[in-house]
Amino acid sequence: MNRIGFGFDSHRFESGRPLMLAGVRVDYDRGLAGYSDGDAALHALIDAMLGAASLGDIGEMFPDTDPKWAGADSGRLTTEAVGQLAVMGWEVVNCDITIITESPNLGSYKEAMRERVADLLGVDAVSVGLKAKTAEGMGLIGAGEGLVAFAVVLIEETKL
Ligand code: MG
């Protein structure tokens, strides 16, 4: 059996933090605010996985009241979520991520992001789609206040 999941996340830019997106350090003058490293792309991906498996959401699995997750590497949160799915008998087939940000331009990072996400999910890079778009200058994202990410994931029952 297969199931599909969808995830969304948004984070505000903040000075003095490294920018982490899809598990990759991006060269930029601001990072993303948040309790963890603020990696909105991985957070959307985690929510898509948890949604597909009916395992709640990222806030329930990694509560921001738990000091264990303060400043957490979202790559670690992703592998934790993959582990939770595995316990329930699910594995990821493929995923597709869209990041919307006015800047920086992510074109030169997309391949590294796909490779990193594939590593975290335990799939081949051909099973990871990753797109970067702008908001064409419209609204809060267009004004560069922050960025948003969307993800869909297909999971299937682990073959024994
Ligand atoms: Mg988040």
Short mmCIF file of N, CA and C and ligand atoms in Angstrom, two decimals:
data_model
loop_
_atom_site.label_atom_id
_atom_site.label_comp_id
_atom_site.label_asym_id
_atom_site.label_seq_id
_atom_site.Cartn_x
_atom_site.Cartn_y
_atom_site.Cartn_z
N MET A 1 0.84 -1.20 0.00
CA MET A 1 0.00 0.00 0.00
C MET A 1 0.88 1.25 0.00
N ASN A 2 0.43 2.26 -0.72
CA ASN A 2 1.10 3.56 -0.74
C ASN A 2 0.24 4.60 -0.05
N ARG A 3 0.91 5.60 0.49
CA ARG A 3 0.18 6.76 1.02
C ARG A 3 0.97 8.02 0.69
N ILE A 4 0.23 9.14 0.58
CA ILE A 4 0.85 10.41 0.21
C ILE A 4 0.73 11.38 1.38
N GLY A 5 1.70 12.27 1.51
CA GLY A 5 1.65 13.29 2.55
C GLY A 5 2.09 14.64 2.01
N PHE A 6 1.59 15.67 2.64
CA PHE A 6 1.91 17.05 2.22
C PHE A 6 2.40 17.84 3.42
N GLY A 7 3.40 18.70 3.21
CA GLY A 7 3.89 19.54 4.30
C GLY A 7 4.19 20.95 3.84
N PHE A 8 4.07 21.88 4.76
CA PHE A 8 4.34 23.30 4.51
C PHE A 8 5.11 23.85 5.70
N ASP A 9 6.01 24.81 5.45
CA ASP A 9 6.63 25.53 6.56
C ASP A 9 7.08 26.90 6.10
N SER A 10 7.14 27.81 7.04
CA SER A 10 7.63 29.17 6.76
C SER A 10 8.50 29.62 7.92
N HIS A 11 9.55 30.33 7.61
CA HIS A 11 10.42 30.90 8.64
C HIS A 11 10.84 32.31 8.24
N ARG A 12 10.98 33.14 9.23
CA ARG A 12 11.43 34.52 9.06
C ARG A 12 12.97 34.55 8.99
N PHE A 13 13.50 35.43 8.13
CA PHE A 13 14.97 35.60 8.11
C PHE A 13 15.42 36.35 9.37
N GLU A 14 16.61 36.01 9.83
CA GLU A 14 17.17 36.65 11.02
C GLU A 14 18.69 36.76 10.84
N SER A 15 19.21 37.93 11.18
CA SER A 15 20.66 38.13 11.07
C SER A 15 21.39 37.31 12.12
N GLY A 16 22.63 37.00 11.82
CA GLY A 16 23.48 36.34 12.80
C GLY A 16 23.30 34.84 12.90
N ARG A 17 22.57 34.26 11.94
CA ARG A 17 22.41 32.80 11.92
C ARG A 17 22.83 32.28 10.56
N PRO A 18 23.40 31.06 10.51
CA PRO A 18 23.70 30.47 9.21
C PRO A 18 22.40 30.07 8.51
N LEU A 19 22.38 30.16 7.18
CA LEU A 19 21.18 29.75 6.43
C LEU A 19 21.31 28.27 6.07
N MET A 20 20.42 27.46 6.65
CA MET A 20 20.37 26.03 6.34
C MET A 20 19.10 25.76 5.57
N LEU A 21 19.23 25.13 4.40
CA LEU A 21 18.06 24.78 3.59
C LEU A 21 18.25 23.40 2.98
N ALA A 22 17.27 22.54 3.17
CA ALA A 22 17.34 21.16 2.68
C ALA A 22 18.64 20.50 3.13
N GLY A 23 19.08 20.83 4.34
CA GLY A 23 20.24 20.19 4.92
C GLY A 23 21.58 20.72 4.43
N VAL A 24 21.54 21.80 3.64
CA VAL A 24 22.77 22.35 3.06
C VAL A 24 22.98 23.77 3.56
N ARG A 25 24.22 24.10 3.90
CA ARG A 25 24.56 25.46 4.32
C ARG A 25 24.64 26.35 3.07
N VAL A 26 23.81 27.40 3.06
CA VAL A 26 23.75 28.32 1.92
C VAL A 26 24.42 29.63 2.31
N ASP A 27 25.25 30.14 1.43
CA ASP A 27 25.96 31.39 1.71
C ASP A 27 25.00 32.58 1.57
N TYR A 28 24.74 33.25 2.71
CA TYR A 28 23.80 34.37 2.70
C TYR A 28 24.04 35.19 3.96
N ASP A 29 23.56 36.45 3.96
CA ASP A 29 23.86 37.32 5.11
C ASP A 29 22.88 37.13 6.27
N ARG A 30 21.86 36.30 6.07
CA ARG A 30 20.92 36.02 7.14
C ARG A 30 20.59 34.53 7.16
N GLY A 31 20.12 34.06 8.31
CA GLY A 31 19.64 32.69 8.41
C GLY A 31 18.15 32.70 8.69
N LEU A 32 17.61 31.56 9.11
CA LEU A 32 16.18 31.46 9.40
C LEU A 32 15.96 31.34 10.90
N ALA A 33 15.09 32.21 11.42
CA ALA A 33 14.76 32.16 12.85
C ALA A 33 14.03 30.86 13.14
N GLY A 34 14.18 30.39 14.36
CA GLY A 34 13.47 29.17 14.73
C GLY A 34 14.13 28.50 15.91
N TYR A 35 13.40 27.56 16.51
CA TYR A 35 13.90 26.86 17.68
C TYR A 35 15.04 25.92 17.29
N SER A 36 14.89 25.27 16.15
CA SER A 36 15.96 24.42 15.62
C SER A 36 16.82 25.30 14.72
N ASP A 37 17.46 24.71 13.71
CA ASP A 37 18.26 25.52 12.78
C ASP A 37 17.40 26.28 11.77
N GLY A 38 16.07 26.08 11.83
CA GLY A 38 15.14 26.85 10.99
C GLY A 38 15.01 26.36 9.56
N ASP A 39 15.48 25.16 9.28
CA ASP A 39 15.48 24.63 7.90
C ASP A 39 14.04 24.31 7.45
N ALA A 40 13.40 25.31 6.85
CA ALA A 40 11.98 25.18 6.49
C ALA A 40 11.74 24.06 5.48
N ALA A 41 12.71 23.82 4.59
CA ALA A 41 12.53 22.77 3.58
C ALA A 41 12.46 21.39 4.25
N LEU A 42 13.37 21.14 5.18
CA LEU A 42 13.33 19.85 5.88
C LEU A 42 12.11 19.77 6.80
N HIS A 43 11.69 20.89 7.37
CA HIS A 43 10.50 20.86 8.23
C HIS A 43 9.25 20.52 7.42
N ALA A 44 9.13 21.09 6.22
CA ALA A 44 8.00 20.75 5.35
C ALA A 44 8.05 19.27 4.97
N LEU A 45 9.27 18.79 4.69
CA LEU A 45 9.45 17.38 4.33
C LEU A 45 9.06 16.46 5.49
N ILE A 46 9.48 16.81 6.70
CA ILE A 46 9.13 16.00 7.88
C ILE A 46 7.62 15.97 8.06
N ASP A 47 6.96 17.12 7.94
CA ASP A 47 5.51 17.14 8.09
C ASP A 47 4.82 16.32 7.01
N ALA A 48 5.37 16.33 5.81
CA ALA A 48 4.80 15.50 4.74
C ALA A 48 4.92 14.01 5.09
N MET A 49 6.08 13.62 5.62
CA MET A 49 6.28 12.21 6.00
C MET A 49 5.34 11.82 7.13
N LEU A 50 5.28 12.68 8.16
CA LEU A 50 4.43 12.35 9.31
C LEU A 50 2.97 12.33 8.90
N GLY A 51 2.60 13.25 8.01
CA GLY A 51 1.21 13.27 7.53
C GLY A 51 0.86 12.01 6.76
N ALA A 52 1.78 11.56 5.91
CA ALA A 52 1.53 10.36 5.12
C ALA A 52 1.31 9.15 6.01
N ALA A 53 2.04 9.10 7.13
CA ALA A 53 1.96 7.94 8.03
C ALA A 53 0.98 8.16 9.18
N SER A 54 0.25 9.27 9.15
CA SER A 54 -0.68 9.62 10.24
C SER A 54 0.03 9.60 11.59
N LEU A 55 1.20 10.22 11.64
CA LEU A 55 1.98 10.25 12.88
C LEU A 55 2.02 11.66 13.49
N GLY A 56 1.00 12.46 13.18
CA GLY A 56 0.94 13.79 13.78
C GLY A 56 1.75 14.79 12.99
N ASP A 57 2.42 15.71 13.71
CA ASP A 57 3.19 16.73 13.01
C ASP A 57 4.51 16.99 13.72
N ILE A 58 5.31 17.82 13.12
CA ILE A 58 6.67 18.06 13.61
C ILE A 58 6.67 18.69 15.00
N GLY A 59 5.68 19.53 15.28
CA GLY A 59 5.61 20.18 16.59
C GLY A 59 5.30 19.19 17.71
N GLU A 60 4.57 18.12 17.37
CA GLU A 60 4.27 17.09 18.35
C GLU A 60 5.46 16.16 18.56
N MET A 61 6.16 15.87 17.47
CA MET A 61 7.29 14.94 17.58
C MET A 61 8.52 15.59 18.21
N PHE A 62 8.74 16.88 17.89
CA PHE A 62 9.92 17.59 18.40
C PHE A 62 9.47 18.89 19.07
N PRO A 63 8.84 18.82 20.24
CA PRO A 63 8.26 20.03 20.85
C PRO A 63 9.32 21.09 21.20
N ASP A 64 8.95 22.36 20.95
CA ASP A 64 9.92 23.43 21.23
C ASP A 64 10.02 23.74 22.72
N THR A 65 9.30 22.95 23.54
CA THR A 65 9.45 23.05 24.99
C THR A 65 10.53 22.09 25.49
N ASP A 66 11.02 21.22 24.58
CA ASP A 66 12.02 20.23 24.96
C ASP A 66 13.41 20.74 24.61
N PRO A 67 14.25 21.01 25.63
CA PRO A 67 15.58 21.56 25.37
C PRO A 67 16.43 20.68 24.47
N LYS A 68 16.03 19.40 24.36
CA LYS A 68 16.73 18.46 23.49
C LYS A 68 16.79 18.96 22.04
N TRP A 69 15.78 19.72 21.63
CA TRP A 69 15.68 20.14 20.23
C TRP A 69 16.12 21.58 19.99
N ALA A 70 16.60 22.27 21.05
CA ALA A 70 17.05 23.66 20.87
C ALA A 70 18.25 23.70 19.94
N GLY A 71 18.14 24.50 18.89
CA GLY A 71 19.24 24.63 17.93
C GLY A 71 19.51 23.37 17.15
N ALA A 72 18.53 22.44 17.15
CA ALA A 72 18.77 21.12 16.55
C ALA A 72 19.05 21.20 15.06
N ASP A 73 19.96 20.34 14.61
CA ASP A 73 20.22 20.11 13.19
C ASP A 73 18.96 19.44 12.63
N SER A 74 18.30 20.09 11.67
CA SER A 74 17.06 19.51 11.13
C SER A 74 17.32 18.22 10.37
N GLY A 75 18.57 18.00 9.95
CA GLY A 75 18.91 16.72 9.36
C GLY A 75 18.69 15.60 10.36
N ARG A 76 19.03 15.88 11.61
CA ARG A 76 18.82 14.88 12.67
C ARG A 76 17.33 14.65 12.90
N LEU A 77 16.55 15.74 12.85
CA LEU A 77 15.10 15.58 13.01
C LEU A 77 14.53 14.74 11.87
N THR A 78 15.08 14.94 10.67
CA THR A 78 14.60 14.18 9.51
C THR A 78 14.89 12.69 9.68
N THR A 79 16.10 12.36 10.12
CA THR A 79 16.41 10.93 10.28
C THR A 79 15.60 10.33 11.43
N GLU A 80 15.30 11.14 12.45
CA GLU A 80 14.42 10.65 13.53
C GLU A 80 13.03 10.32 12.96
N ALA A 81 12.52 11.20 12.11
CA ALA A 81 11.20 10.97 11.52
C ALA A 81 11.21 9.74 10.61
N VAL A 82 12.28 9.59 9.83
CA VAL A 82 12.42 8.40 8.97
C VAL A 82 12.40 7.15 9.85
N GLY A 83 13.07 7.22 11.00
CA GLY A 83 13.09 6.09 11.93
C GLY A 83 11.71 5.78 12.49
N GLN A 84 10.94 6.83 12.81
CA GLN A 84 9.59 6.63 13.32
C GLN A 84 8.71 5.96 12.26
N LEU A 85 8.87 6.39 11.01
CA LEU A 85 8.11 5.75 9.93
C LEU A 85 8.50 4.28 9.81
N ALA A 86 9.79 4.00 9.91
CA ALA A 86 10.27 2.62 9.78
C ALA A 86 9.67 1.74 10.87
N VAL A 87 9.59 2.28 12.09
CA VAL A 87 9.00 1.53 13.20
C VAL A 87 7.55 1.14 12.87
N MET A 88 6.86 2.05 12.16
CA MET A 88 5.46 1.80 11.82
C MET A 88 5.32 1.02 10.51
N GLY A 89 6.47 0.62 9.91
CA GLY A 89 6.42 -0.22 8.71
C GLY A 89 6.35 0.55 7.41
N TRP A 90 6.84 1.81 7.42
CA TRP A 90 6.79 2.63 6.21
C TRP A 90 8.18 3.04 5.76
N GLU A 91 8.35 3.16 4.44
CA GLU A 91 9.58 3.77 3.92
C GLU A 91 9.21 4.74 2.79
N VAL A 92 10.09 5.72 2.59
CA VAL A 92 9.83 6.76 1.59
C VAL A 92 10.11 6.22 0.19
N VAL A 93 9.21 6.49 -0.75
CA VAL A 93 9.43 6.14 -2.16
C VAL A 93 10.09 7.33 -2.86
N ASN A 94 9.47 8.49 -2.79
CA ASN A 94 10.05 9.70 -3.39
C ASN A 94 9.45 10.93 -2.72
N CYS A 95 10.09 12.06 -2.95
CA CYS A 95 9.56 13.31 -2.42
C CYS A 95 9.79 14.41 -3.43
N ASP A 96 9.04 15.49 -3.27
CA ASP A 96 9.18 16.65 -4.15
C ASP A 96 9.04 17.90 -3.28
N ILE A 97 10.05 18.74 -3.31
CA ILE A 97 10.12 19.92 -2.44
C ILE A 97 10.16 21.18 -3.29
N THR A 98 9.41 22.19 -2.89
CA THR A 98 9.50 23.51 -3.53
C THR A 98 9.82 24.55 -2.47
N ILE A 99 10.88 25.32 -2.70
CA ILE A 99 11.26 26.41 -1.81
C ILE A 99 10.95 27.72 -2.54
N ILE A 100 10.27 28.63 -1.85
CA ILE A 100 9.98 29.94 -2.45
C ILE A 100 10.69 31.02 -1.65
N THR A 101 11.66 31.66 -2.27
CA THR A 101 12.39 32.74 -1.62
C THR A 101 12.85 33.75 -2.66
N GLU A 102 12.82 35.02 -2.28
CA GLU A 102 13.23 36.05 -3.23
C GLU A 102 14.75 36.03 -3.42
N SER A 103 15.45 35.75 -2.32
CA SER A 103 16.89 35.60 -2.36
C SER A 103 17.29 34.76 -1.15
N PRO A 104 18.46 34.13 -1.17
CA PRO A 104 19.44 34.11 -2.27
C PRO A 104 18.97 33.20 -3.41
N ASN A 105 19.66 33.29 -4.54
CA ASN A 105 19.39 32.39 -5.65
C ASN A 105 19.93 31.01 -5.29
N LEU A 106 19.07 29.99 -5.34
CA LEU A 106 19.46 28.65 -4.87
C LEU A 106 19.90 27.72 -5.99
N GLY A 107 19.93 28.25 -7.21
CA GLY A 107 20.22 27.40 -8.37
C GLY A 107 21.46 26.54 -8.22
N SER A 108 22.52 27.14 -7.70
CA SER A 108 23.79 26.41 -7.61
C SER A 108 23.81 25.43 -6.44
N TYR A 109 22.77 25.44 -5.61
CA TYR A 109 22.73 24.55 -4.44
C TYR A 109 21.79 23.35 -4.62
N LYS A 110 21.00 23.40 -5.69
CA LYS A 110 19.92 22.41 -5.79
C LYS A 110 20.42 20.97 -5.84
N GLU A 111 21.51 20.74 -6.58
CA GLU A 111 22.00 19.36 -6.67
C GLU A 111 22.50 18.86 -5.32
N ALA A 112 23.22 19.73 -4.60
CA ALA A 112 23.72 19.34 -3.27
C ALA A 112 22.54 19.08 -2.33
N MET A 113 21.49 19.88 -2.46
CA MET A 113 20.30 19.68 -1.62
C MET A 113 19.64 18.35 -1.92
N ARG A 114 19.52 18.02 -3.21
CA ARG A 114 18.90 16.73 -3.58
C ARG A 114 19.71 15.57 -3.01
N GLU A 115 21.03 15.65 -3.14
CA GLU A 115 21.89 14.59 -2.63
C GLU A 115 21.76 14.46 -1.11
N ARG A 116 21.70 15.59 -0.43
CA ARG A 116 21.62 15.58 1.04
C ARG A 116 20.27 14.99 1.50
N VAL A 117 19.18 15.44 0.85
CA VAL A 117 17.86 14.93 1.22
C VAL A 117 17.79 13.42 0.93
N ALA A 118 18.36 13.00 -0.20
CA ALA A 118 18.35 11.57 -0.53
C ALA A 118 19.08 10.77 0.55
N ASP A 119 20.22 11.29 1.00
CA ASP A 119 20.98 10.62 2.07
C ASP A 119 20.13 10.50 3.33
N LEU A 120 19.46 11.59 3.68
CA LEU A 120 18.66 11.60 4.92
C LEU A 120 17.50 10.61 4.84
N LEU A 121 16.92 10.48 3.64
CA LEU A 121 15.74 9.61 3.48
C LEU A 121 16.13 8.17 3.17
N GLY A 122 17.37 7.95 2.77
CA GLY A 122 17.78 6.61 2.39
C GLY A 122 17.24 6.20 1.03
N VAL A 123 17.14 7.18 0.12
CA VAL A 123 16.69 6.89 -1.25
C VAL A 123 17.75 7.42 -2.23
N ASP A 124 17.59 7.08 -3.52
CA ASP A 124 18.49 7.62 -4.54
C ASP A 124 18.11 9.07 -4.84
N ALA A 125 19.08 9.85 -5.29
CA ALA A 125 18.82 11.25 -5.61
C ALA A 125 17.76 11.42 -6.70
N VAL A 126 17.61 10.40 -7.56
CA VAL A 126 16.57 10.49 -8.61
C VAL A 126 15.17 10.47 -8.00
N SER A 127 15.07 10.07 -6.73
CA SER A 127 13.77 10.04 -6.06
C SER A 127 13.49 11.32 -5.27
N VAL A 128 14.35 12.31 -5.44
CA VAL A 128 14.16 13.60 -4.74
C VAL A 128 14.03 14.71 -5.77
N GLY A 129 12.88 15.37 -5.78
CA GLY A 129 12.68 16.56 -6.62
C GLY A 129 12.88 17.79 -5.75
N LEU A 130 13.53 18.80 -6.27
CA LEU A 130 13.72 20.02 -5.49
C LEU A 130 13.72 21.23 -6.43
N LYS A 131 12.79 22.13 -6.20
CA LYS A 131 12.68 23.32 -7.03
C LYS A 131 12.81 24.57 -6.17
N ALA A 132 13.40 25.61 -6.74
CA ALA A 132 13.49 26.89 -6.05
C ALA A 132 12.84 27.95 -6.94
N LYS A 133 11.94 28.73 -6.35
CA LYS A 133 11.23 29.75 -7.09
C LYS A 133 11.26 31.05 -6.30
N THR A 134 10.90 32.14 -6.94
CA THR A 134 10.72 33.40 -6.22
C THR A 134 9.23 33.72 -6.17
N ALA A 135 8.89 34.75 -5.40
CA ALA A 135 7.50 35.19 -5.33
C ALA A 135 7.27 36.38 -6.26
N GLU A 136 8.21 36.59 -7.20
CA GLU A 136 8.08 37.68 -8.18
C GLU A 136 7.87 39.03 -7.49
N GLY A 137 8.48 39.18 -6.31
CA GLY A 137 8.42 40.46 -5.61
C GLY A 137 7.11 40.73 -4.88
N MET A 138 6.20 39.76 -4.87
CA MET A 138 4.88 39.98 -4.25
C MET A 138 4.86 39.59 -2.78
N GLY A 139 4.19 40.40 -1.98
CA GLY A 139 3.91 40.04 -0.59
C GLY A 139 5.13 39.96 0.30
N LEU A 140 4.96 39.28 1.45
CA LEU A 140 6.01 39.22 2.47
C LEU A 140 7.23 38.43 2.00
N ILE A 141 6.98 37.37 1.24
CA ILE A 141 8.10 36.58 0.73
C ILE A 141 8.83 37.39 -0.33
N GLY A 142 8.06 38.07 -1.16
CA GLY A 142 8.66 38.92 -2.20
C GLY A 142 9.49 40.04 -1.62
N ALA A 143 9.10 40.51 -0.42
CA ALA A 143 9.83 41.59 0.25
C ALA A 143 11.05 41.05 1.00
N GLY A 144 11.22 39.73 1.00
CA GLY A 144 12.40 39.14 1.62
C GLY A 144 12.34 39.03 3.13
N GLU A 145 11.14 39.03 3.69
CA GLU A 145 11.03 38.91 5.16
C GLU A 145 11.31 37.50 5.64
N GLY A 146 11.09 36.53 4.76
CA GLY A 146 11.31 35.14 5.13
C GLY A 146 11.13 34.28 3.90
N LEU A 147 11.00 32.98 4.11
CA LEU A 147 10.77 32.08 2.97
C LEU A 147 9.80 30.99 3.37
N VAL A 148 9.26 30.31 2.37
CA VAL A 148 8.34 29.20 2.61
C VAL A 148 8.80 27.98 1.82
N ALA A 149 8.37 26.82 2.28
CA ALA A 149 8.70 25.58 1.59
C ALA A 149 7.49 24.65 1.64
N PHE A 150 7.32 23.89 0.57
CA PHE A 150 6.26 22.89 0.46
C PHE A 150 6.90 21.55 0.11
N ALA A 151 6.28 20.48 0.55
CA ALA A 151 6.82 19.15 0.21
C ALA A 151 5.67 18.15 0.09
N VAL A 152 5.80 17.25 -0.86
CA VAL A 152 4.94 16.07 -0.91
C VAL A 152 5.84 14.84 -0.87
N VAL A 153 5.32 13.79 -0.24
CA VAL A 153 6.08 12.56 -0.08
C VAL A 153 5.16 11.38 -0.37
N LEU A 154 5.69 10.38 -1.05
CA LEU A 154 4.99 9.11 -1.20
C LEU A 154 5.72 8.08 -0.34
N ILE A 155 4.94 7.34 0.46
CA ILE A 155 5.55 6.27 1.26
C ILE A 155 4.89 4.95 0.88
N GLU A 156 5.59 3.85 1.18
CA GLU A 156 5.00 2.54 0.93
C GLU A 156 5.34 1.62 2.10
N GLU A 157 4.57 0.56 2.22
CA GLU A 157 4.84 -0.42 3.26
C GLU A 157 6.19 -1.07 3.02
N THR A 158 6.97 -1.18 4.06
CA THR A 158 8.29 -1.80 3.97
C THR A 158 8.13 -3.26 3.53
N LYS A 159 8.92 -3.64 2.51
CA LYS A 159 8.87 -5.04 2.04
C LYS A 159 9.70 -5.90 2.99
N LEU A 160 9.10 -6.95 3.46
CA LEU A 160 9.80 -7.82 4.41
C LEU A 160 10.50 -8.95 3.68
MG MG B 1 9.80 25.07 10.91
#
